[in-house]
Amino acid sequence: MPIHSTETPSDPFAAYHPGPYFCELTRTRAEDGGAAARVRSRIQAIGLDALRARAAAAENDLINLGITFTIYSDSTAIDRILPFDCIPRILTAPEWRQIEAGVKQRVAALNLFLHDIYHGRKITKDGVVPADLVYGNANYRPEMEGFPVRFGTYVHICGTDIVRDENGAFLVLEDNARTPSGVSYVVENRHLMSRAFPDILAGMKLHPVDDYGRRLLTAMCDIAPEGVDDPQVVLLSPGIYNSAYFEHVFLAREMGVPLVEGADLVVERDRVFMRTTSGHKAVHTIYRRIGDDFLDPTVFRPDSMLGVPGLIGAWRKGNVTLANAVGTGVADDKAIYAYMPRIIKYYLGEDAILPNVQTNICREGEGLDYTLANLEKLVVKPVGESGGYGITIGPRATKAEIEAARASLIADPSNWISQPVINLSVAPTLTEAGIQPRHLDLRPFAVTGRDTWVLPGGLSRVAMKEGSLVVNSSQGGGSKDTWVLMDEQDGGAAQ
Amino acid sequence: MNRETPLLARYAEGLFWMARYLERVENLARLLDVTQTFESPGRETESWMAMIRINADEEGFAKTGLAVTADNVKRFYLTDRTNPTGIPASLEAARTNARTLRPLISTEMWMQMNVFHRDMLAIQEDELQGDKLSRLCSRIKEGVQAHTGITEGTFFRDQGWDFYQLGRLIERADQTTRLLDIRYHLLVPGGAEERLAAELTQWGGVLRAAAGYHAFRRVAPAGFTPADVVSFLLHDNSFPRSVALCVEMMEEHLGKLRSRYGLRGTVSALERVEELRAGLRGRPVEKIIAGGLHNFLDGVQRDLIILAAEIGTAFFRDWRPLAEGQMQSQSQA
């Protein structure tokens, strides 16, 4: 079969039209070495029916393997799989080099920023970021002031949400510097792909993704309190009822460390121990997958049953390391996001390798004026809490909603930012109506101990509903195996 | 690479109980199967009542408000998810433990558990009827046996394995005493000769339920009596479901926890095992029967409960306050 044949009647791509959006598979990229075309022809060779049958079998595997997240409603808990789309998303070597460098740069800036605001506060004194945005932020932790962290690393695990516009340019939508999740699916998707679709993968020169656990463990050992020779690392999970429990299991297994719950840990004389069959054993690094508020009921929320009484005390004494550090939430806040290009420039003297989505800061006169003049074209977001509250999407809003947004903006400009609507890129996705374009994003994961390593690729989240821009798993989003092609520079030609 | 890794107390407890619940599921299937074969025309209720009595479920069953009929008892154990001693709840508990143990158990163990669990939650009413029940019981037994085999072939042999085996062996010994006890609750009417023949048929059923029929025939004297069957299930040194062999293996695993892993706290459990063994060995079966088999079995069951409690106190209790719900539901033996 000729590689670009789209004339065959059974061609599953015959009805595929990405429209005005950048397509991650069908847009010609010379530097992909023909990989995208090969994937396409392989899928054509399989045919739609067989593809469906094999995709269904693959999803059934996920259920049997219990690779699920849990959704809670009223009184029931339902285990769902993250829907897996079998058509991979391909990143070329040059594309990846830009993302990797951009993520590293961003993580470096986030860490420098956090160190600064908890120490000298130079950036606010210099007026680059408004002081009230930082020190008045609900996620700012006075407990961190003057507290040293090893290698200046606060954000040990970072997930950077990246989208692609209609020209194919990568833009950062959000930083996740608290406890980002999803990395388990990156690895499991590749396993699934190689089990269920070895014929699509065959011969592709890809960066492997299974090194994550080893890299993570190395970082967790690096950041253990100084003077500990053979540190005991644990992963602290809220337990089996947490929606991301599978990921906690995955990470504990990949690192080969105990997965503990709060009740497994005990603090004695400012040291942390885990309860074992042979008594209390010392713990040195805790990769915690619970939020700051729940870590220690004696310091934060007294009603929290998830944490460990005395943990913060032990940590302040330097006897245990927490990853991520306490108080990183101030850096991935929407309000701070708008300032990230300036933060990068301020600390590193560089322009952002991965630009932000253009953001108008309404507390600044220029941003406010522009926003008010272009409300119909812009997405207006409150800077405070997340969760999608109070967002007005100009092109989809009624006259009345636009006017309401205008009134809110004028009443309290500093509570708002605005952004243009981004036409997210699409990728061919298997749907009930055949192979159709669906919007997607990308969340690469960066691990930082002594220095930063970025897992090649990341989680490609796909909005499974036609036209939808919502990729979140809780809203029915799915995911794809994400390939990073090797080229000569990586020691492998893209053949 | 050969560093001995510590085992979280919570994991040890999870392994112990996962094994126990699964062993219970297998044995419930065995009991249900044999009860059905004991059903004699006109006396069905009696044998199903015996099923409830040997599981000490009189109170729990009464709560359902249902009459003791074959159908109601079968539903109570096979499809009633609210019955904590039934197969659905036991399997649910096993899976919940497995879920907390996922960082430890093999992927293959977890996968089989998931598939088995789903299969068991989908049991249909008509599978409880007639010849289908026996087939259903086989499927349940095979589900647990698949688990056992996968575990044997894939589970890492550190101290977790010993806790897992202790849970299994304690439950298995307990269940064998219950299987033996089934005879106590079923009196056979008729003259002496008729009674003996009918009794031997029933003992044959008990042996089959314990998968010991052929093994018993190999070691049994010609002209064997019911006492020989009791002796086989209590005392035989080679039959995997005999109480004596289970107790001997418990001692082995406790000994290994002490010597290889240096766990203190095995002392009182080992003493209890020693007592159990002495109680079994010390008394010939004729004396046991003369003194009342039912009472003797009750005593063994009580000792096993104390043994489990001692293992719990020594190794599990530390990890969370006793007051919490999960502990209590797991503590019921």
mmCIF file of N, CA, C and O in Angstrom, chain A residues 63-66 70 79 230 240 245-246 249 253 258-261 263-264 274-278 280-281, chain B residues 3 6-12 96 99-100 102-103 105 107 110-111 114-115 118 159 263 315 318-319:
data_model
loop_
_atom_site.group_PDB
_atom_site.id
_atom_site.type_symbol
_atom_site.label_atom_id
_atom_site.label_comp_id
_atom_site.label_asym_id
_atom_site.label_seq_id
_atom_site.Cartn_x
_atom_site.Cartn_y
_atom_site.Cartn_z
ATOM 1 N N ILE A 63 -8.680 -2.434 32.687
ATOM 2 C CA ILE A 63 -9.614 -2.713 33.786
ATOM 3 C C ILE A 63 -9.109 -3.888 34.604
ATOM 4 O O ILE A 63 -9.045 -3.829 35.831
ATOM 5 N N ASN A 64 -8.710 -4.966 33.909
ATOM 6 C CA ASN A 64 -8.216 -6.141 34.628
ATOM 7 C C ASN A 64 -6.974 -5.830 35.448
ATOM 8 O O ASN A 64 -6.788 -6.363 36.534
ATOM 9 N N LEU A 65 -6.133 -4.983 34.905
ATOM 10 C CA LEU A 65 -4.909 -4.623 35.620
ATOM 11 C C LEU A 65 -5.198 -3.628 36.739
ATOM 12 O O LEU A 65 -4.331 -3.320 37.530
ATOM 13 N N GLY A 66 -6.415 -3.137 36.774
ATOM 14 C CA GLY A 66 -6.753 -2.165 37.811
ATOM 15 C C GLY A 66 -6.023 -0.852 37.609
ATOM 16 O O GLY A 66 -5.737 -0.145 38.567
ATOM 17 N N THR A 70 -10.464 6.654 40.566
ATOM 18 C CA THR A 70 -11.774 6.480 41.176
ATOM 19 C C THR A 70 -12.538 7.778 41.160
ATOM 20 O O THR A 70 -11.990 8.829 41.496
ATOM 21 N N ASP A 79 -14.646 2.786 39.739
ATOM 22 C CA ASP A 79 -13.306 2.715 39.168
ATOM 23 C C ASP A 79 -13.413 2.912 37.666
ATOM 24 O O ASP A 79 -14.097 2.163 36.987
ATOM 25 N N ASP A 230 22.326 5.953 53.652
ATOM 26 C CA ASP A 230 21.476 5.068 52.865
ATOM 27 C C ASP A 230 20.036 5.456 53.179
ATOM 28 O O ASP A 230 19.356 4.799 53.952
ATOM 29 N N ILE A 240 -6.173 4.095 49.794
ATOM 30 C CA ILE A 240 -6.820 3.437 48.654
ATOM 31 C C ILE A 240 -8.051 4.169 48.155
ATOM 32 O O ILE A 240 -8.523 3.900 47.067
ATOM 33 N N TYR A 245 -4.825 6.785 43.600
ATOM 34 C CA TYR A 245 -4.125 5.706 44.326
ATOM 35 C C TYR A 245 -3.300 4.822 43.393
ATOM 36 O O TYR A 245 -2.195 4.424 43.730
ATOM 37 N N PHE A 246 -3.857 4.539 42.220
ATOM 38 C CA PHE A 246 -3.078 3.697 41.307
ATOM 39 C C PHE A 246 -1.707 4.308 41.031
ATOM 40 O O PHE A 246 -0.691 3.621 41.015
ATOM 41 N N VAL A 249 0.654 3.769 43.896
ATOM 42 C CA VAL A 249 1.170 2.399 43.852
ATOM 43 C C VAL A 249 2.260 2.290 42.795
ATOM 44 O O VAL A 249 3.348 1.760 43.035
ATOM 45 N N ARG A 253 6.156 1.382 43.525
ATOM 46 C CA ARG A 253 6.733 0.170 42.937
ATOM 47 C C ARG A 253 7.921 0.498 42.061
ATOM 48 O O ARG A 253 8.937 -0.192 42.095
ATOM 49 N N PRO A 258 8.467 1.793 50.218
ATOM 50 C CA PRO A 258 7.153 1.549 50.811
ATOM 51 C C PRO A 258 6.166 2.668 50.490
ATOM 52 O O PRO A 258 6.527 3.845 50.481
ATOM 53 N N LEU A 259 4.937 2.269 50.210
ATOM 54 C CA LEU A 259 3.851 3.226 50.077
ATOM 55 C C LEU A 259 3.203 3.312 51.456
ATOM 56 O O LEU A 259 2.651 2.335 51.934
ATOM 57 N N VAL A 260 3.318 4.456 52.085
ATOM 58 C CA VAL A 260 2.809 4.568 53.449
ATOM 59 C C VAL A 260 1.596 5.493 53.488
ATOM 60 O O VAL A 260 1.391 6.324 52.601
ATOM 61 N N GLU A 261 0.788 5.293 54.522
ATOM 62 C CA GLU A 261 -0.279 6.232 54.828
ATOM 63 C C GLU A 261 0.115 6.945 56.116
ATOM 64 O O GLU A 261 1.023 6.500 56.824
ATOM 65 N N ALA A 263 -0.982 6.984 59.015
ATOM 66 C CA ALA A 263 -0.961 6.164 60.226
ATOM 67 C C ALA A 263 0.243 5.228 60.296
ATOM 68 O O ALA A 263 0.533 4.667 61.347
ATOM 69 N N ASP A 264 0.938 5.042 59.181
ATOM 70 C CA ASP A 264 2.137 4.196 59.190
ATOM 71 C C ASP A 264 3.350 4.944 59.741
ATOM 72 O O ASP A 264 4.379 4.331 60.013
ATOM 73 N N MET A 274 8.719 4.778 60.391
ATOM 74 C CA MET A 274 7.556 4.017 59.916
ATOM 75 C C MET A 274 7.407 2.780 60.798
ATOM 76 O O MET A 274 8.382 2.226 61.311
ATOM 77 N N ARG A 275 6.165 2.377 60.962
ATOM 78 C CA ARG A 275 5.869 1.233 61.832
ATOM 79 C C ARG A 275 6.003 -0.051 61.024
ATOM 80 O O ARG A 275 5.274 -0.277 60.076
ATOM 81 N N THR A 276 6.958 -0.879 61.419
ATOM 82 C CA THR A 276 7.160 -2.136 60.697
ATOM 83 C C THR A 276 6.956 -3.307 61.655
ATOM 84 O O THR A 276 6.778 -3.113 62.854
ATOM 85 N N THR A 277 7.013 -4.498 61.090
ATOM 86 C CA THR A 277 6.836 -5.696 61.919
ATOM 87 C C THR A 277 7.959 -5.824 62.943
ATOM 88 O O THR A 277 7.810 -6.506 63.943
ATOM 89 N N SER A 278 9.093 -5.179 62.666
ATOM 90 C CA SER A 278 10.189 -5.273 63.623
ATOM 91 C C SER A 278 10.435 -3.937 64.320
ATOM 92 O O SER A 278 11.551 -3.623 64.684
ATOM 93 N N HIS A 280 10.043 0.415 64.888
ATOM 94 C CA HIS A 280 10.086 1.665 64.154
ATOM 95 C C HIS A 280 11.368 1.793 63.348
ATOM 96 O O HIS A 280 12.451 1.584 63.873
ATOM 97 N N LYS A 281 11.222 2.118 62.058
ATOM 98 C CA LYS A 281 12.403 2.295 61.198
ATOM 99 C C LYS A 281 12.425 3.736 60.696
ATOM 100 O O LYS A 281 11.395 4.279 60.289
ATOM 101 N N ARG B 3 20.001 -6.333 50.882
ATOM 102 C CA ARG B 3 19.540 -5.683 52.096
ATOM 103 C C ARG B 3 18.148 -6.213 52.461
ATOM 104 O O ARG B 3 17.252 -6.252 51.631
ATOM 105 N N PRO B 6 12.560 -3.739 55.439
ATOM 106 C CA PRO B 6 11.545 -3.834 56.490
ATOM 107 C C PRO B 6 10.156 -3.988 55.876
ATOM 108 O O PRO B 6 9.929 -3.615 54.731
ATOM 109 N N LEU B 7 9.251 -4.563 56.641
ATOM 110 C CA LEU B 7 7.883 -4.750 56.166
ATOM 111 C C LEU B 7 6.957 -3.907 57.038
ATOM 112 O O LEU B 7 6.957 -4.050 58.271
ATOM 113 N N LEU B 8 6.196 -3.032 56.400
ATOM 114 C CA LEU B 8 5.242 -2.231 57.163
ATOM 115 C C LEU B 8 4.284 -3.157 57.893
ATOM 116 O O LEU B 8 3.804 -4.138 57.332
ATOM 117 N N ALA B 9 3.987 -2.823 59.135
ATOM 118 C CA ALA B 9 3.056 -3.622 59.920
ATOM 119 C C ALA B 9 1.716 -3.736 59.196
ATOM 120 O O ALA B 9 1.072 -4.781 59.199
ATOM 121 N N ARG B 10 1.312 -2.644 58.571
ATOM 122 C CA ARG B 10 0.029 -2.650 57.869
ATOM 123 C C ARG B 10 0.031 -3.641 56.690
ATOM 124 O O ARG B 10 -0.962 -4.288 56.407
ATOM 125 N N TYR B 11 1.179 -3.725 56.020
ATOM 126 C CA TYR B 11 1.277 -4.699 54.924
ATOM 127 C C TYR B 11 1.191 -6.129 55.462
ATOM 128 O O TYR B 11 0.554 -6.995 54.868
ATOM 129 N N ALA B 12 1.893 -6.383 56.574
ATOM 130 C CA ALA B 12 1.881 -7.732 57.149
ATOM 131 C C ALA B 12 0.451 -8.126 57.489
ATOM 132 O O ALA B 12 0.003 -9.235 57.207
ATOM 133 N N THR B 96 -9.946 -5.638 48.923
ATOM 134 C CA THR B 96 -9.566 -4.381 49.564
ATOM 135 C C THR B 96 -8.166 -4.504 50.170
ATOM 136 O O THR B 96 -7.335 -3.608 50.041
ATOM 137 N N ARG B 99 -5.728 -4.435 47.470
ATOM 138 C CA ARG B 99 -5.555 -3.082 46.960
ATOM 139 C C ARG B 99 -4.550 -2.291 47.793
ATOM 140 O O ARG B 99 -3.719 -1.567 47.262
ATOM 141 N N THR B 100 -4.619 -2.473 49.102
ATOM 142 C CA THR B 100 -3.627 -1.779 49.925
ATOM 143 C C THR B 100 -2.257 -2.421 49.751
ATOM 144 O O THR B 100 -1.245 -1.806 50.045
ATOM 145 N N ARG B 102 -1.033 -3.489 46.871
ATOM 146 C CA ARG B 102 -0.578 -3.458 45.482
ATOM 147 C C ARG B 102 0.883 -3.101 45.289
ATOM 148 O O ARG B 102 1.517 -3.579 44.362
ATOM 149 N N PRO B 103 1.436 -2.263 46.156
ATOM 150 C CA PRO B 103 2.863 -2.004 45.977
ATOM 151 C C PRO B 103 3.702 -3.262 46.203
ATOM 152 O O PRO B 103 4.862 -3.309 45.808
ATOM 153 N N ILE B 105 2.354 -6.904 46.128
ATOM 154 C CA ILE B 105 1.998 -8.145 45.437
ATOM 155 C C ILE B 105 2.294 -8.013 43.946
ATOM 156 O O ILE B 105 2.472 -6.914 43.438
ATOM 157 N N THR B 107 1.761 -8.042 39.894
ATOM 158 C CA THR B 107 0.692 -7.573 39.009
ATOM 159 C C THR B 107 -0.242 -8.727 38.648
ATOM 160 O O THR B 107 -1.456 -8.560 38.558
ATOM 161 N N TRP B 110 -2.716 -9.350 41.395
ATOM 162 C CA TRP B 110 -3.744 -8.304 41.439
ATOM 163 C C TRP B 110 -4.741 -8.462 40.288
ATOM 164 O O TRP B 110 -5.945 -8.342 40.463
ATOM 165 N N MET B 111 -4.222 -8.784 39.133
ATOM 166 C CA MET B 111 -5.078 -8.915 37.957
ATOM 167 C C MET B 111 -6.061 -10.074 38.134
ATOM 168 O O MET B 111 -7.256 -9.940 37.873
ATOM 169 N N ASN B 114 -8.785 -9.167 40.557
ATOM 170 C CA ASN B 114 -9.782 -8.283 39.951
ATOM 171 C C ASN B 114 -10.783 -9.051 39.114
ATOM 172 O O ASN B 114 -11.981 -8.831 39.190
ATOM 173 N N VAL B 115 -10.265 -9.932 38.298
ATOM 174 C CA VAL B 115 -11.131 -10.670 37.381
ATOM 175 C C VAL B 115 -12.032 -11.624 38.177
ATOM 176 O O VAL B 115 -13.239 -11.710 37.938
ATOM 177 N N ARG B 118 -14.755 -9.686 39.998
ATOM 178 C CA ARG B 118 -15.825 -9.264 39.102
ATOM 179 C C ARG B 118 -16.727 -10.440 38.751
ATOM 180 O O ARG B 118 -17.948 -10.335 38.721
ATOM 181 N N GLN B 159 9.557 -11.714 54.452
ATOM 182 C CA GLN B 159 8.715 -12.063 55.602
ATOM 183 C C GLN B 159 7.226 -11.944 55.286
ATOM 184 O O GLN B 159 6.406 -12.598 55.930
ATOM 185 N N LEU B 263 12.442 -11.242 64.156
ATOM 186 C CA LEU B 263 11.279 -10.593 64.759
ATOM 187 C C LEU B 263 11.067 -11.099 66.181
ATOM 188 O O LEU B 263 10.869 -12.293 66.395
ATOM 189 N N PHE B 315 2.520 -8.109 65.925
ATOM 190 C CA PHE B 315 3.066 -7.547 64.690
ATOM 191 C C PHE B 315 2.220 -6.477 64.012
ATOM 192 O O PHE B 315 2.730 -5.665 63.263
ATOM 193 N N ASP B 318 0.478 -2.209 66.159
ATOM 194 C CA ASP B 318 1.205 -0.954 66.341
ATOM 195 C C ASP B 318 0.788 0.120 65.342
ATOM 196 O O ASP B 318 0.852 1.298 65.616
ATOM 197 N N TRP B 319 0.336 -0.309 64.175
ATOM 198 C CA TRP B 319 0.314 0.675 63.094
ATOM 199 C C TRP B 319 -0.831 1.655 63.169
ATOM 200 O O TRP B 319 -0.792 2.709 62.600
#
